[in-house]
PDB file of C-alpha atoms in Angstrom:
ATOM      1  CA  UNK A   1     110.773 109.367  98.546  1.00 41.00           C
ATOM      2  CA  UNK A   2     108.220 106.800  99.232  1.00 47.00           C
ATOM      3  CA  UNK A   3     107.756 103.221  97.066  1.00 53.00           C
ATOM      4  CA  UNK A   4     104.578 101.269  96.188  1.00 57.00           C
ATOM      5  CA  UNK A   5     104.159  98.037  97.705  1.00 57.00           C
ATOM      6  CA  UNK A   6     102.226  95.232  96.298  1.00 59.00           C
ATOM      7  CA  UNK A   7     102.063  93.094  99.060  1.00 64.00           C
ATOM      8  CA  UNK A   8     101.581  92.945 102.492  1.00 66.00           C
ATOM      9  CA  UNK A   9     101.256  89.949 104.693  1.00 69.00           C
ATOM     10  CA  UNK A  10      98.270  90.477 107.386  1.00 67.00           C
ATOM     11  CA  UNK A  11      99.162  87.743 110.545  1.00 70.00           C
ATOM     12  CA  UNK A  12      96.163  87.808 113.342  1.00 70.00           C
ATOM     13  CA  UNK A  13      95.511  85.607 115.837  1.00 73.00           C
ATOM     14  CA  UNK A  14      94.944  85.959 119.780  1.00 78.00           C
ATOM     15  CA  UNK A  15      98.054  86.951 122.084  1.00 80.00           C
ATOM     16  CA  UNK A  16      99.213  84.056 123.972  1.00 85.00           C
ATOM     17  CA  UNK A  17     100.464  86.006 127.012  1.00 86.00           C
ATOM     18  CA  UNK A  18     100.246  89.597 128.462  1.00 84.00           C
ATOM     19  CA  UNK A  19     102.565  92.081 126.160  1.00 79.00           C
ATOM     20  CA  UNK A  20     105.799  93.946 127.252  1.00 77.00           C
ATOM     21  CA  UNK A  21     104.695  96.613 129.318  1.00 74.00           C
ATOM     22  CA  UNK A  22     101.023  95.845 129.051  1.00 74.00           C
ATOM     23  CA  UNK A  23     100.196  96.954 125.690  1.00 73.00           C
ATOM     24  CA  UNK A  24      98.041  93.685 125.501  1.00 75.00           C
ATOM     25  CA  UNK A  25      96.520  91.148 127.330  1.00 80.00           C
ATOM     26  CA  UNK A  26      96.711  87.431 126.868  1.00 83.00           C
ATOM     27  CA  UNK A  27      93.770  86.189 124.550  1.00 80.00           C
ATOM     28  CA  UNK A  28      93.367  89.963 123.240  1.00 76.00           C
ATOM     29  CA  UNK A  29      92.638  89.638 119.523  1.00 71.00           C
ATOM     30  CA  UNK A  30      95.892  91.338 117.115  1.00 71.00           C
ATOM     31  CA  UNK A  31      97.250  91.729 113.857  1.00 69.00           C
ATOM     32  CA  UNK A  32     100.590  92.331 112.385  1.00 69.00           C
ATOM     33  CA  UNK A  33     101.309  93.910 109.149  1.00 68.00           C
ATOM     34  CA  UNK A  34     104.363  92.779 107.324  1.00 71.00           C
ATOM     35  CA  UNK A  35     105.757  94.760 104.069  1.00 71.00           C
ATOM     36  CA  UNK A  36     108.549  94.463 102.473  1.00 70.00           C
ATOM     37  CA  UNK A  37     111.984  96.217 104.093  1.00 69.00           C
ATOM     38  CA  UNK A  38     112.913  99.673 103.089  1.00 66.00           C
ATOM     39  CA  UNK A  39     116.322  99.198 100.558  1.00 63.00           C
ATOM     40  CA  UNK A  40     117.259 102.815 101.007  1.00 62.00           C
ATOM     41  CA  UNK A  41     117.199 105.018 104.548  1.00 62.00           C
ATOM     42  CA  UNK A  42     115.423 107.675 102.828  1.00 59.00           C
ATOM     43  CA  UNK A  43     112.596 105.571 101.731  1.00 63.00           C
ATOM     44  CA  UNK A  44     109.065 105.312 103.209  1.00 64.00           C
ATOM     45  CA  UNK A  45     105.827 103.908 102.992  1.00 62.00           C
ATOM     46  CA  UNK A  46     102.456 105.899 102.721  1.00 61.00           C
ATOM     47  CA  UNK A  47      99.047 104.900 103.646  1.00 57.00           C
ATOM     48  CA  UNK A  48      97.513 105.846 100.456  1.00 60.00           C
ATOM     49  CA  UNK A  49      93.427 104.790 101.640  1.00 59.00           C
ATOM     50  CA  UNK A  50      92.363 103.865 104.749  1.00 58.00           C
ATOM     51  CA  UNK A  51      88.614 101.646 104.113  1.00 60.00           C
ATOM     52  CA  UNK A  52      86.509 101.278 107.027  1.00 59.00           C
ATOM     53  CA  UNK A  53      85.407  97.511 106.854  1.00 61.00           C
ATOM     54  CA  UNK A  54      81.020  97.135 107.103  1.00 62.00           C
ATOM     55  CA  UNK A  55      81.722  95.677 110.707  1.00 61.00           C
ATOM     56  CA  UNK A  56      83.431  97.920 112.443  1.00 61.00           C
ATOM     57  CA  UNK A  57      81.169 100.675 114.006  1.00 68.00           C
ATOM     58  CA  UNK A  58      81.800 103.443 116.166  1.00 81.00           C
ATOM     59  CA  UNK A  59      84.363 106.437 116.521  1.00 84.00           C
ATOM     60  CA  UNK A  60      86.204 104.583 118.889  1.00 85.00           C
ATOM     61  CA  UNK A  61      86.649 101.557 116.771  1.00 85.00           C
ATOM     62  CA  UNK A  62      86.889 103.322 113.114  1.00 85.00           C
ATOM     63  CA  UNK A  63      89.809 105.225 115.628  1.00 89.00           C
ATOM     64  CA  UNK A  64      91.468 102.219 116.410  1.00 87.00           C
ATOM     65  CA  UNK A  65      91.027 100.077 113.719  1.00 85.00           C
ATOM     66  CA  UNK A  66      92.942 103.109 111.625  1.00 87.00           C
ATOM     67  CA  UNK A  67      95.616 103.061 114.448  1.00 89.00           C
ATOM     68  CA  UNK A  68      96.239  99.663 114.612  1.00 87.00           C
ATOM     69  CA  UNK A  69      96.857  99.735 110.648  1.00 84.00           C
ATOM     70  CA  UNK A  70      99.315 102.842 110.928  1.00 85.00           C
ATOM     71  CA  UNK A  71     101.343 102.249 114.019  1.00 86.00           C
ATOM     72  CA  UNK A  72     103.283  99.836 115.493  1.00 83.00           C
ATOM     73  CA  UNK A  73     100.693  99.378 118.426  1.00 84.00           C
ATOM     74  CA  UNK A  74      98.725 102.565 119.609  1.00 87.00           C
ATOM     75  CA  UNK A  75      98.917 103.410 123.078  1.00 88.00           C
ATOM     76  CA  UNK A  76      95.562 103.832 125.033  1.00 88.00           C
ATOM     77  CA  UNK A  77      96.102 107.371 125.466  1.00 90.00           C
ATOM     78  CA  UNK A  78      96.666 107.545 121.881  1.00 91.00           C
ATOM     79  CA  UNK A  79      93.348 106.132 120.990  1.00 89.00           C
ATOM     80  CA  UNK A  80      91.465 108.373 123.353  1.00 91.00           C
ATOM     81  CA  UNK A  81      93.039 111.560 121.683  1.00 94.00           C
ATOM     82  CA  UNK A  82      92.107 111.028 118.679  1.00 93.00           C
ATOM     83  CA  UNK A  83      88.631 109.448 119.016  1.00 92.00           C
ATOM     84  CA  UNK A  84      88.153 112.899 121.028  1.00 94.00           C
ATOM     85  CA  UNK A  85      89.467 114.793 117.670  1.00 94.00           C
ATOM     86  CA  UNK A  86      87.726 112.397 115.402  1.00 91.00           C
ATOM     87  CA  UNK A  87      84.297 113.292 117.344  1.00 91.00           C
ATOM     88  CA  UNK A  88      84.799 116.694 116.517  1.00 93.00           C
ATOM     89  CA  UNK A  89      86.470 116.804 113.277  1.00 89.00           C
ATOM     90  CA  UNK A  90      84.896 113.507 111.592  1.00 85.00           C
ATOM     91  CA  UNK A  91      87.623 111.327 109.141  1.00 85.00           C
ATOM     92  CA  UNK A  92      89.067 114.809 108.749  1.00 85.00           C
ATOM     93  CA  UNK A  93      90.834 113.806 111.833  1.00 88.00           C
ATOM     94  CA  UNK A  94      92.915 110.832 110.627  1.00 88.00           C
ATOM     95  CA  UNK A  95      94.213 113.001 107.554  1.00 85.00           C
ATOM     96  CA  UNK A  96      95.870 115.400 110.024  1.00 86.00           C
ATOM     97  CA  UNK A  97      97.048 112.452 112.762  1.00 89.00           C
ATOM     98  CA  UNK A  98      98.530 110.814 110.145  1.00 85.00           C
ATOM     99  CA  UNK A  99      99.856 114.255 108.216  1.00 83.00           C
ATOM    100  CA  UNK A 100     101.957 115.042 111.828  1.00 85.00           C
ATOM    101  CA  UNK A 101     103.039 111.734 111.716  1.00 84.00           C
ATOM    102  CA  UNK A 102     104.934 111.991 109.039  1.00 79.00           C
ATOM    103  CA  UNK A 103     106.678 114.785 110.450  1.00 79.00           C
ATOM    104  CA  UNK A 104     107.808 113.590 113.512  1.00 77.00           C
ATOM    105  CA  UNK A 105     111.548 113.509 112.735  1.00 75.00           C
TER     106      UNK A 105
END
């Protein structure tokens, strides 16, 4: 089962220092999402729309952009798979990403 949430909180800023493992790079531009903790272990959350905002252009960044709101951090070679699927399959792409997602154990 999955519950609605109302409110998010939406922190960016630029990184301070180099991330664990290099998944950033000091001054790199991120965001955090923050919702509010499960109650239950069987609950979830569910993107329900994805809106691609008038300045971001490109498969690449549409890609990420989407990514960055769905994951805890996407890997490089995570972005590069799916832009390559994305290419090919248009938003289709993100439907089915984020449909095998979900069921990853």
């Amino acid at each position: 089962a999955g519950r609605y949430v109302t409110t998010t909180e939406v922190i960016c800023g630029e990184a301070d220092a180099d991330g664990p493992s290099g998944e950033y790079v000091a001054g790199e531009h991120l965001c955090q999402v923050r919702v509010d903790p499960l109650d239950l272990s069987s609950d979830g959350y569910y993107l329900t729309t994805f809106h691609v905002p008038d300045h971001i252009a490109g498969e690449r960044a549409i890609v990420t952009s989407f990514l960055e709101k769905v994951t805890f951090g996407p890997t490089m070679e995570e972005i590069d798979q799916l832009s390559s699927d994305y290419s090919q399959q248009g938003p289709y792409a993100l439907a089915v990403w984020l449909e095998r997602d979900l069921a990853r154990p």
